[in-house]
Coordinates of C-alpha atoms and ligand atoms in Angstrom, one line a residue:
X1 CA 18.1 -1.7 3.9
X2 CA 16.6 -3.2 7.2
X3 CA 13.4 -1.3 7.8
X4 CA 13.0 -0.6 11.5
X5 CA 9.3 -1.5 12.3
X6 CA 9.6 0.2 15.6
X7 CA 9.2 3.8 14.3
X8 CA 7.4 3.6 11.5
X9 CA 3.9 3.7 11.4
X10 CA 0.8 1.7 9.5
X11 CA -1.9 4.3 7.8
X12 CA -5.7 3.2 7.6
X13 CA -8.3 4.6 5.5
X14 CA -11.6 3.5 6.8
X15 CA -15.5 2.4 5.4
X16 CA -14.2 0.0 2.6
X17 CA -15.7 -4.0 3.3
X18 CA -13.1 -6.3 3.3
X19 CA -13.7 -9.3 0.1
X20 CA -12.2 -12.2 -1.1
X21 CA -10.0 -15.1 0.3
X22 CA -7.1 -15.1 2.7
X23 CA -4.6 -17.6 3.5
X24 CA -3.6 -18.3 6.8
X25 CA -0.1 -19.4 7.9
X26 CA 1.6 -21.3 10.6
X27 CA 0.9 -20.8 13.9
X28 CA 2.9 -18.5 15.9
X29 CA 2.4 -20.1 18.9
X30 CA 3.1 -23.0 17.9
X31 CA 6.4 -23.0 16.0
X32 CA 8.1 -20.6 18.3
X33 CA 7.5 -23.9 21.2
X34 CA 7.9 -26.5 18.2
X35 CA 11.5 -24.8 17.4
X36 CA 12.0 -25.0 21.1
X37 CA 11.5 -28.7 21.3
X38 CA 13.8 -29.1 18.7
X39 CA 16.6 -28.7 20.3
X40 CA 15.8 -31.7 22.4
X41 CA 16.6 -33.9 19.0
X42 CA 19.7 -35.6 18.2
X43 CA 19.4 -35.5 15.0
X44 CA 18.1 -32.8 11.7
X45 CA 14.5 -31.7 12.2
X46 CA 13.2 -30.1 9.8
X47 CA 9.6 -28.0 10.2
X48 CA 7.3 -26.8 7.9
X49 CA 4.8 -23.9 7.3
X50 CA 6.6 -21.7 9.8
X51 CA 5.3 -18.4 9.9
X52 CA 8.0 -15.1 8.3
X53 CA 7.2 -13.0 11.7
X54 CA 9.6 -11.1 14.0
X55 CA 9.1 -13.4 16.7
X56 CA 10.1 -16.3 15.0
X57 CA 13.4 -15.1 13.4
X58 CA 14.4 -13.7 17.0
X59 CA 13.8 -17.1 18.3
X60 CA 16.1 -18.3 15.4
X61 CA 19.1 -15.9 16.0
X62 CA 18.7 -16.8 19.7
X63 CA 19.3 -20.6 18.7
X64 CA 22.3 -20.0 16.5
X65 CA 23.9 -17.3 18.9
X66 CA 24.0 -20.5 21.6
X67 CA 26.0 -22.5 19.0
X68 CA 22.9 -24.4 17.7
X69 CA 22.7 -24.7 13.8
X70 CA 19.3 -23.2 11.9
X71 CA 19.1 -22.5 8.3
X72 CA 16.1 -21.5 5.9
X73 CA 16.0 -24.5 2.7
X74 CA 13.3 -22.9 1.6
X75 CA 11.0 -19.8 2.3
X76 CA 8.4 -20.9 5.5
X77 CA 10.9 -24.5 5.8
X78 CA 13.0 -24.0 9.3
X79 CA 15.9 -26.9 9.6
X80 CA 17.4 -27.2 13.1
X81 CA 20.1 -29.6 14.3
X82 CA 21.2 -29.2 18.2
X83 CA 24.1 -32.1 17.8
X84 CA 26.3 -30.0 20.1
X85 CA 26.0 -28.2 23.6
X86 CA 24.2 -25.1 23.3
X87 CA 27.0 -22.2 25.0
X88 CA 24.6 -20.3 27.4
X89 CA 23.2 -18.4 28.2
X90 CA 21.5 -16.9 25.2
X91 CA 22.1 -13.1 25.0
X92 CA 19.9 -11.0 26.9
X93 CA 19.9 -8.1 23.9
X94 CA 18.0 -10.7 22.0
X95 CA 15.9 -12.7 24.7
X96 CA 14.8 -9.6 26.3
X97 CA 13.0 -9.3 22.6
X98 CA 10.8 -12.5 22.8
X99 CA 9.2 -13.9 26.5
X100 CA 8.7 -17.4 24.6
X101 CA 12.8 -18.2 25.2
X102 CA 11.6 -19.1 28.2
X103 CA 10.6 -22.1 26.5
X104 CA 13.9 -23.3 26.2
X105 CA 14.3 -24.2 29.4
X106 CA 12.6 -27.1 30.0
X107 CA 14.3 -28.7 26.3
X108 CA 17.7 -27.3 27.1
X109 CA 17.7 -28.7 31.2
X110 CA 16.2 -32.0 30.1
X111 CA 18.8 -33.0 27.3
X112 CA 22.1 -31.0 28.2
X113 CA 21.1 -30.9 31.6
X114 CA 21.6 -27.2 32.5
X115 CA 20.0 -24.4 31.0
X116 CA 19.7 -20.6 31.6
X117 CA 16.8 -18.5 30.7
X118 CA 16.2 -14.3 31.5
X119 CA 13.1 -14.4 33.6
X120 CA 11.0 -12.7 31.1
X121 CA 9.3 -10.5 34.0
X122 CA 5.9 -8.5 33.5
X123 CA 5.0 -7.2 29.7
X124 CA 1.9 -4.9 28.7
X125 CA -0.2 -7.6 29.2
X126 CA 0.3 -8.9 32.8
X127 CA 2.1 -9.8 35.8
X128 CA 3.0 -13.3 33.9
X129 CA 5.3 -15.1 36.5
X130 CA 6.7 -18.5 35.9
X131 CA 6.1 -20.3 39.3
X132 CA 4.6 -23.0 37.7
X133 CA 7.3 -23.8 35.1
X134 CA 9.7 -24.1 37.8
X135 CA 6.9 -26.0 40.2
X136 CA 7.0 -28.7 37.9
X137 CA 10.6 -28.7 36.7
X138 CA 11.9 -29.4 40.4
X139 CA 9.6 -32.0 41.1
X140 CA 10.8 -33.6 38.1
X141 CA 14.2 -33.5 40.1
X142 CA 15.8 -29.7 38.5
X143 CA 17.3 -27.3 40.9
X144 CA 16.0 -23.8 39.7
X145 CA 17.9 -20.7 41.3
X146 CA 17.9 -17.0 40.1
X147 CA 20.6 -15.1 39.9
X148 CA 20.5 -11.4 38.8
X149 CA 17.7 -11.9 36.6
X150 CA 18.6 -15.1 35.0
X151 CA 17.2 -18.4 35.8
X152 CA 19.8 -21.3 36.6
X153 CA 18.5 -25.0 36.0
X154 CA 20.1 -28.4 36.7
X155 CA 19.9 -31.7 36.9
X156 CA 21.1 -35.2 36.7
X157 CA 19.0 -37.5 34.7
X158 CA 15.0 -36.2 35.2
X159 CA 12.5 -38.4 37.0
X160 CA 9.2 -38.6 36.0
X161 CA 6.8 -37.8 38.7
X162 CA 3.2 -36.9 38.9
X163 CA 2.2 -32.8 38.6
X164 CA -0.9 -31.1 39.4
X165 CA -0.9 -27.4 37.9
X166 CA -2.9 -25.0 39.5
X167 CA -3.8 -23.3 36.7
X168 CA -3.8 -24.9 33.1
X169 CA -0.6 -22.9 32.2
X170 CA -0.1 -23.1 28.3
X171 CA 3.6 -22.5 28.9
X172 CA 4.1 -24.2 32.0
X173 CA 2.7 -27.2 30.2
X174 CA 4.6 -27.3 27.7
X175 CA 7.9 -26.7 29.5
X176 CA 7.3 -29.6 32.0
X177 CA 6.2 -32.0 29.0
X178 CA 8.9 -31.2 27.2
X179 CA 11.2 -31.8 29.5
X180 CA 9.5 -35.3 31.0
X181 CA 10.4 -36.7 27.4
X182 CA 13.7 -37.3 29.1
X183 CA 13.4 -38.5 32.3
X184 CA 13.1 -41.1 34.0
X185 CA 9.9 -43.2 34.1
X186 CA 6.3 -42.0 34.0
X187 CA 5.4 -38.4 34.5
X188 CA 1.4 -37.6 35.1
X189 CA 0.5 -34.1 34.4
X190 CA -2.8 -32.9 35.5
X191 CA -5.2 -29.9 34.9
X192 CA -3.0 -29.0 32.2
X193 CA -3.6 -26.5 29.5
X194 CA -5.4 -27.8 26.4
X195 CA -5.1 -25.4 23.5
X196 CA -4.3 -26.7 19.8
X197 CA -0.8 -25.7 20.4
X198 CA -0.5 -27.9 23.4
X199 CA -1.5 -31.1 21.2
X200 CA 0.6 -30.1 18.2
X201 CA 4.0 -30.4 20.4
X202 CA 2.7 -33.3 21.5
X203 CA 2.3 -34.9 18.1
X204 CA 5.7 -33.4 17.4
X205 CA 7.3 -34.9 20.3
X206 CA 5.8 -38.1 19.1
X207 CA 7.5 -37.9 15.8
X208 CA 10.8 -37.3 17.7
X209 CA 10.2 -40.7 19.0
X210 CA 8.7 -39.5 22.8
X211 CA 5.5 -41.3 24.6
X212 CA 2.8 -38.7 24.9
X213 CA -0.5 -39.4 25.8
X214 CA -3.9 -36.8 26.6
X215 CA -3.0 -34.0 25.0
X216 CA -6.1 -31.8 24.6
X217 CA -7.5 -32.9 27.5
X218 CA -6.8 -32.4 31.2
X219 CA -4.4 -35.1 32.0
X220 CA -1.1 -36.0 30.0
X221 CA 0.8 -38.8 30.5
X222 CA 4.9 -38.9 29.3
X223 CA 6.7 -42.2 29.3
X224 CA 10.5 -40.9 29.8
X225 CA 13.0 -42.3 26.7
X226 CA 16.7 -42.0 26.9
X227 CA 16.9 -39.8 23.5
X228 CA 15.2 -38.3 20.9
X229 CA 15.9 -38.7 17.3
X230 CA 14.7 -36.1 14.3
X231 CA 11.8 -35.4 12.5
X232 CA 12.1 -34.3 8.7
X233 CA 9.1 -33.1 7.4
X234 CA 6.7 -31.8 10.5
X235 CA 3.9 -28.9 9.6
X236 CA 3.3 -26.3 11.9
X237 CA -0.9 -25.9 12.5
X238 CA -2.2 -22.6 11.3
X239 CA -2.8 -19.8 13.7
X240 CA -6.3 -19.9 14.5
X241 CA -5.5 -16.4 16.5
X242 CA -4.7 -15.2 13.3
X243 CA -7.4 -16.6 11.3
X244 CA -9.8 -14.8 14.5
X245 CA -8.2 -11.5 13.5
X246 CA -9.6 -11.7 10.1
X247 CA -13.0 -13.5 10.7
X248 CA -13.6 -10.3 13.6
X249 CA -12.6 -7.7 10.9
X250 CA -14.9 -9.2 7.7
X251 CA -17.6 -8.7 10.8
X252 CA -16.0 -5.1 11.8
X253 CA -16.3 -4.1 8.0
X254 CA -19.4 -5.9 6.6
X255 CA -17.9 -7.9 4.4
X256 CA -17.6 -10.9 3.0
X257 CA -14.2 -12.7 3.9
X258 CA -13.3 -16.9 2.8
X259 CA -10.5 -17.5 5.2
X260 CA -9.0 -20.9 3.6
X261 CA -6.2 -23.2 4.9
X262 CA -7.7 -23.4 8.9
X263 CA -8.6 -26.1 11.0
X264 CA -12.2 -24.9 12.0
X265 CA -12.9 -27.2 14.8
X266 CA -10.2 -24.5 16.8
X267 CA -12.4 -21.5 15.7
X268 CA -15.7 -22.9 17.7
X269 CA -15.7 -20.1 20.4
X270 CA -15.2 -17.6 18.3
X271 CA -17.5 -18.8 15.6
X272 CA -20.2 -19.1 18.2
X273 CA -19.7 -15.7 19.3
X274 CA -20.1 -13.9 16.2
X275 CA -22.8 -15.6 15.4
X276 CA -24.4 -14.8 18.7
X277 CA -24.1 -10.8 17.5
X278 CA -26.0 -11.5 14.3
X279 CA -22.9 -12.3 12.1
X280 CA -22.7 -15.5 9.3
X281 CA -20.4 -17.5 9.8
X282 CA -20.4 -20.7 7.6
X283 CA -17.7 -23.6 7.8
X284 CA -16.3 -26.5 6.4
X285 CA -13.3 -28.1 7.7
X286 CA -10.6 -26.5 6.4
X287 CA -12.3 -23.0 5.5
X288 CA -14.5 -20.6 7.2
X289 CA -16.2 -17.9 5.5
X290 CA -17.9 -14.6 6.9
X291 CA -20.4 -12.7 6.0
X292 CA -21.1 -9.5 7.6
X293 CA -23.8 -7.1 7.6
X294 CA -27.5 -6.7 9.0
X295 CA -28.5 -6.1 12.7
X296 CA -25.6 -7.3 15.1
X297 CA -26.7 -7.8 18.9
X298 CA -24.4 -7.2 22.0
X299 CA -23.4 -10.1 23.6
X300 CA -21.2 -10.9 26.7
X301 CA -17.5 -12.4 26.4
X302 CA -15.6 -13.7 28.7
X303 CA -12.3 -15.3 28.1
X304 CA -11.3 -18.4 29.6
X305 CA -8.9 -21.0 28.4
X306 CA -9.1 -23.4 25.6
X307 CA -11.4 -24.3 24.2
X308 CA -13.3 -21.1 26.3
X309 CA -12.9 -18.0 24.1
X310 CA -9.3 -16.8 23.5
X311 CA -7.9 -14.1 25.4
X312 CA -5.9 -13.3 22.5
X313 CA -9.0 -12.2 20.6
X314 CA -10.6 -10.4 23.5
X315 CA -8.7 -7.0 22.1
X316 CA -9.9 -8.0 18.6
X317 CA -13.6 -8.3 19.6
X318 CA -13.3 -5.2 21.8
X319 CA -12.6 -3.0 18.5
X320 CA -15.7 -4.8 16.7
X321 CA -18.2 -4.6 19.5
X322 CA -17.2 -0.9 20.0
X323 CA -19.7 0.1 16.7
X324 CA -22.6 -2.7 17.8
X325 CA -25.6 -1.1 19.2
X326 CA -25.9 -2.1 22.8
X327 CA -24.2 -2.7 25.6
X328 CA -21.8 -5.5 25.4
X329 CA -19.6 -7.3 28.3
X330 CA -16.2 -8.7 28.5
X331 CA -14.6 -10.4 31.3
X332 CA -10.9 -11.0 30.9
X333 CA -9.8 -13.8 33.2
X334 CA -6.4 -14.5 31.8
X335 CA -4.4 -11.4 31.9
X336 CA -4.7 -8.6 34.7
X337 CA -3.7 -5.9 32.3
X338 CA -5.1 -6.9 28.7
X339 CA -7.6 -3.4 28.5
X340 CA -4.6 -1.2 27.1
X341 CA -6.4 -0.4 24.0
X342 CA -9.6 0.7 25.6
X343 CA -8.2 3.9 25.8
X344 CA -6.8 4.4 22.5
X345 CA -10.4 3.1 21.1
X346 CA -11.8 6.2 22.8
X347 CA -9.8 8.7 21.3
X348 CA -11.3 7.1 18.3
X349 CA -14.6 8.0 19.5
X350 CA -15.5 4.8 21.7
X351 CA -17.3 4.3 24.5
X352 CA -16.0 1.7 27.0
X353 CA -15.8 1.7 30.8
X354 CA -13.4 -0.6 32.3
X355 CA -13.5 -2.0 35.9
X356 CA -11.2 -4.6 36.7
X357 CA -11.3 -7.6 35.2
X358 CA -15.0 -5.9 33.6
X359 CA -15.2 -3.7 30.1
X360 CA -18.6 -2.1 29.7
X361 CA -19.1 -1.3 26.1
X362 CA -21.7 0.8 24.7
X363 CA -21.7 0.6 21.1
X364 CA -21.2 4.2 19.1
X365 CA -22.8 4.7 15.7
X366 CA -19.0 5.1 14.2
X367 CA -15.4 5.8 15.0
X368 CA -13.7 8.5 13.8
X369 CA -9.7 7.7 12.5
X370 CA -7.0 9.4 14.1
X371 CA -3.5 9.3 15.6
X372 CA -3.1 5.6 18.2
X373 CA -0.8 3.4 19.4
X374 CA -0.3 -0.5 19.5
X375 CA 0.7 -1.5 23.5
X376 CA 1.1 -5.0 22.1
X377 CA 0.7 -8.1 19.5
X378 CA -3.2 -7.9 19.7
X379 CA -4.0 -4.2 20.9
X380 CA -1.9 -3.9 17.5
X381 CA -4.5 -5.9 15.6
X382 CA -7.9 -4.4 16.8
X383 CA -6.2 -1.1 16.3
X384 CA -6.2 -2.0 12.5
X385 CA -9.7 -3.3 12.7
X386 CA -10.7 -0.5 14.3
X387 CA -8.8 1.6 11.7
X388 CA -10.8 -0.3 8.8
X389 CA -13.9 0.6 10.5
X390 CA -13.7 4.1 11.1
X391 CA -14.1 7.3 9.2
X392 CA -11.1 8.4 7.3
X393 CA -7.9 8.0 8.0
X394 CA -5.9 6.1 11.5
X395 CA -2.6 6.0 11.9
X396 CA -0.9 3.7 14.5
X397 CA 2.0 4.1 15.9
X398 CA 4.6 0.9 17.4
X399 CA 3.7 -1.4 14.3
X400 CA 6.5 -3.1 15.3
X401 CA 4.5 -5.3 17.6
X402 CA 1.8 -6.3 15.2
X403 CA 4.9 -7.3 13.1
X404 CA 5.8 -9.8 16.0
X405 CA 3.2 -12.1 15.0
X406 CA 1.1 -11.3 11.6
X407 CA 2.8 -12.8 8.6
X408 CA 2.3 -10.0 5.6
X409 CA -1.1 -8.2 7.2
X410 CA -0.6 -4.9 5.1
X411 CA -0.5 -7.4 2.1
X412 CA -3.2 -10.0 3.3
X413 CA -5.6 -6.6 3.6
X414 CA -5.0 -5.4 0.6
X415 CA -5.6 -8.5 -1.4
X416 CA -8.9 -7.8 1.0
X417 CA -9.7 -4.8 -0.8
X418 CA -8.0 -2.2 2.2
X419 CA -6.7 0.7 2.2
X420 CA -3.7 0.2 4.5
X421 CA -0.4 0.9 3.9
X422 CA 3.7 0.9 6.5
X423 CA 5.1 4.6 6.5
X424 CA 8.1 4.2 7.2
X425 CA 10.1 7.4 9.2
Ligands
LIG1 C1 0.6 -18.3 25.9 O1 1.3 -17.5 26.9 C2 0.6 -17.5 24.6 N1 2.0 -17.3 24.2 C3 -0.1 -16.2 24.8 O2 -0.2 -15.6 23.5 C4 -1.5 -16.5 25.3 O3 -2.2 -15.3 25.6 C5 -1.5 -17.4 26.6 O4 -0.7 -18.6 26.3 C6 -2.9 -17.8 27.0 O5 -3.6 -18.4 26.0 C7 2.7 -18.3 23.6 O6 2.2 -19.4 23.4 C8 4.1 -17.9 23.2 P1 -0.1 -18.9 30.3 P2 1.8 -18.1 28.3 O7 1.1 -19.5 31.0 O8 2.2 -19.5 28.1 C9 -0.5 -17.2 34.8 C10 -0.1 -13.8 22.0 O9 -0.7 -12.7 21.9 N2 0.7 -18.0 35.1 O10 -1.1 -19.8 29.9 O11 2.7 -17.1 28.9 C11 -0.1 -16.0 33.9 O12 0.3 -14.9 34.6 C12 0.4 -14.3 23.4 O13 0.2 -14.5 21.0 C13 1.2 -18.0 36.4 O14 0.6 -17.4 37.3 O15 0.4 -18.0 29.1 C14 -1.5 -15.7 33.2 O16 -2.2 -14.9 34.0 C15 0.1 -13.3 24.5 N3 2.3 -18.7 36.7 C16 -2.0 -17.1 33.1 O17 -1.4 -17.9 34.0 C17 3.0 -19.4 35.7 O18 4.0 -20.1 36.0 C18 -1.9 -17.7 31.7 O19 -0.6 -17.7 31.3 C19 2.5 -19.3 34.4 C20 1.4 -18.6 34.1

């Protein structure tokens, strides 16, 4: 029986520290872009260490409802082969679900030479428009119309041309580098984004046989080829975001938490951060472990992108900082509407003033658990951490969008020594 994730609820009991090793998976954020790409190849493709999240297998049902084949060979092993046309456009029951199909558009216009995307509009989060994706697309030669809520792309062959972004979009970078693979020439992208994920679809493109160069800093140069062939045996990175959630709630609970399978060097902000509020945080390259306890200090956050601190542990920290004597700061800079959980952290006994782009939190001796609700993906997480931190029990409702985008957390946790459990109704 399908369990419907969208009315159940997760349950918290609270004051337990968190001990022991976790494993961290794929990246979410970078195999739902990595699957993306891979309907630009011509031949099987075959990626590995794909994360078992709702996101992911919506992203997969989109593919194979436009005529695109995707199978499972073995549990966390995706294959895709896009030999034929995709038929389009995707259905909007199912793209409606997941804002990253917009990601398609940029493989789908540069190798079939049309494509049509829902324009995702606003979430919880933000505003989130894509003039930038379709910026770049058209002066890579694509005419981009809308029509009833649908975006319309086409084109001859792509040229290659030279791009300034005005802000280092993650997804507009990756939709106009995807699609430069196949144009013509040399395309210059500048002041682009330079997260992890933004480097591994480079080096995935590479393997596909395309000419990317400078990603991971600000300027990344595509040489155009005619076609791209297959890859079979790529690894997705692991999710440093998800790796954050863990590190922040060993902090949250005082305990003592070996995260194992991570590429460190991606965790620097947030290492440096914790350890700036009195945490220990102790790395090798592919593990981190955190020790919690003693005096923490309030400190001052504000998110910026890579490598700046993540605005997809801003929430995360929120939750922790909410029990650290003090006042701490955070400015969010990315999204205009990421503060959501502020005010179900109150009803949990915090104290946090928000002003804009500005949360002002003054650090309470202890939550109290009780009845909240998940806006989205990472409200979701801190309400957990918050729920492992606080006196007796939390309950919190829409788990279905913590589902979106943590691979087993109710069974991660409780190999952590949690109390957590999914209720379903
Ligand atoms: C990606 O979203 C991630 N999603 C987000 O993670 C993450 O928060 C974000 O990057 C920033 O790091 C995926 O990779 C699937 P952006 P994306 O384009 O690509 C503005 C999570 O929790 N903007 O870098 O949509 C935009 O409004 C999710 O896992 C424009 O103005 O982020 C925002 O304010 C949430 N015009 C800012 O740029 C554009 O054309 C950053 O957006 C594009 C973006």
């Amino acid at each position: 029986m399908e369990i419907n994730y969208d009315t159940g609820k997760i349950v918290v009991a609270g004051g337990r520290r968190l001990s022991g090793t976790v494993r961290i998976s794929g990246a979410k954020n970078a195999a739902l872009v990595l699957i993306c790409a891979a309907t630009m190849a011509t031949e099987p493709v075959i990626l590995e260490n794909v994360p078992d999240i709702s996101d992911i297998h919506v992203l997969v049902r989109i593919l194979s409802e436009i005529g695109l084949e995707v199978s499972w060979p073995a549990p966390g092993t995706l294959a895709v082969c896009a030999t034929t046309a995709p038929q389009l456009p995707p259905p909007y029951q199912l793209v409606k679900k997941l804002r990253a199909s917009n990601l398609l558009l940029g493989p789908l216009l540069a190798r079939f030479g049309q494509a049509q995307v829902s324009l995702p509009g606003g979430c919880n989060i933000g505003v989130r428009p894509m003039d930038l994706h379709f910026k770049g697309l058209a002066a890579l030669g694509a005419d981009i119309r809308m029509e009833k809520g649908t975006v319309l792309a086409s084109a001859g062959r792509l040229r290659g041309a030279r791009i300034y972004l005005d802000f280092p979009s993650v997804g507009a970078t990756e939709n106009i580098m995807m699609a430069a693979c196949l144009a013509e020439g040399q395309t210059i992208l500048e002041n682009v984004a330079k997260e992890p994920e933004i480097v591994d679809l480079a080096n995935f493109l590479n393997c596909l046989g395309a000419r990317v160069r400078g990603a991971g800093t600000d300027v990344i140069k595509i040489e155009g080829t005619d076609r791209l062939g297959g890859c079979l045996r790529y690894n997705v990175i692991p999710d440093r975001i998800e790796a954050g959630t863990y590190m922040i709630a060993a902090a949250a609970t005082r305990g003592s938490v070996h995260l194992s399978g991570v590429i460190s060097r991606h965790l620097e902000p947030l290492c440096a951060k914790l350890r700036e509020a009195g945490v220990s945080v102790t790395e090798d390259e592919e593990s981190v472990l955190v020790e919690g306890g003693g005096n923490y200090r309030p400190i001052d956050i504000k998110t910026l992108p890579y490598p700046g601190f993540p605005t997809d542990l801003q929430s995360q920290m929120m939750a922790f900082l909410s029990t650290v004597p003090g006042i701490s700061l955070i400015t969010e800079n990315i999204f205009e509407n990421r503060y959501r959980v502020a005010d179900e952290l109150a009803r949990m006994g915090a104290r946090i003033k928000v002003e804009g782009r500005l949360a002002v939190i003054e650090g309470v001796p202890a939550l109290q658990g009780t009845q909240v609700r998940a806006s989205d993906l990472r409200a979701g997480a801190a309400l957990i951490i918050a729920g492992l931190m606080a006196q007796g029990r939390t309950e919190i409702y829409n788990p279905g969008y913590i589902f979106r985008g943590y691979h087993d957390i109710i069974g991660k946790l409780r190999a952590l020594g949690a109390e957590i459990s999914f209720q379903d109704e």
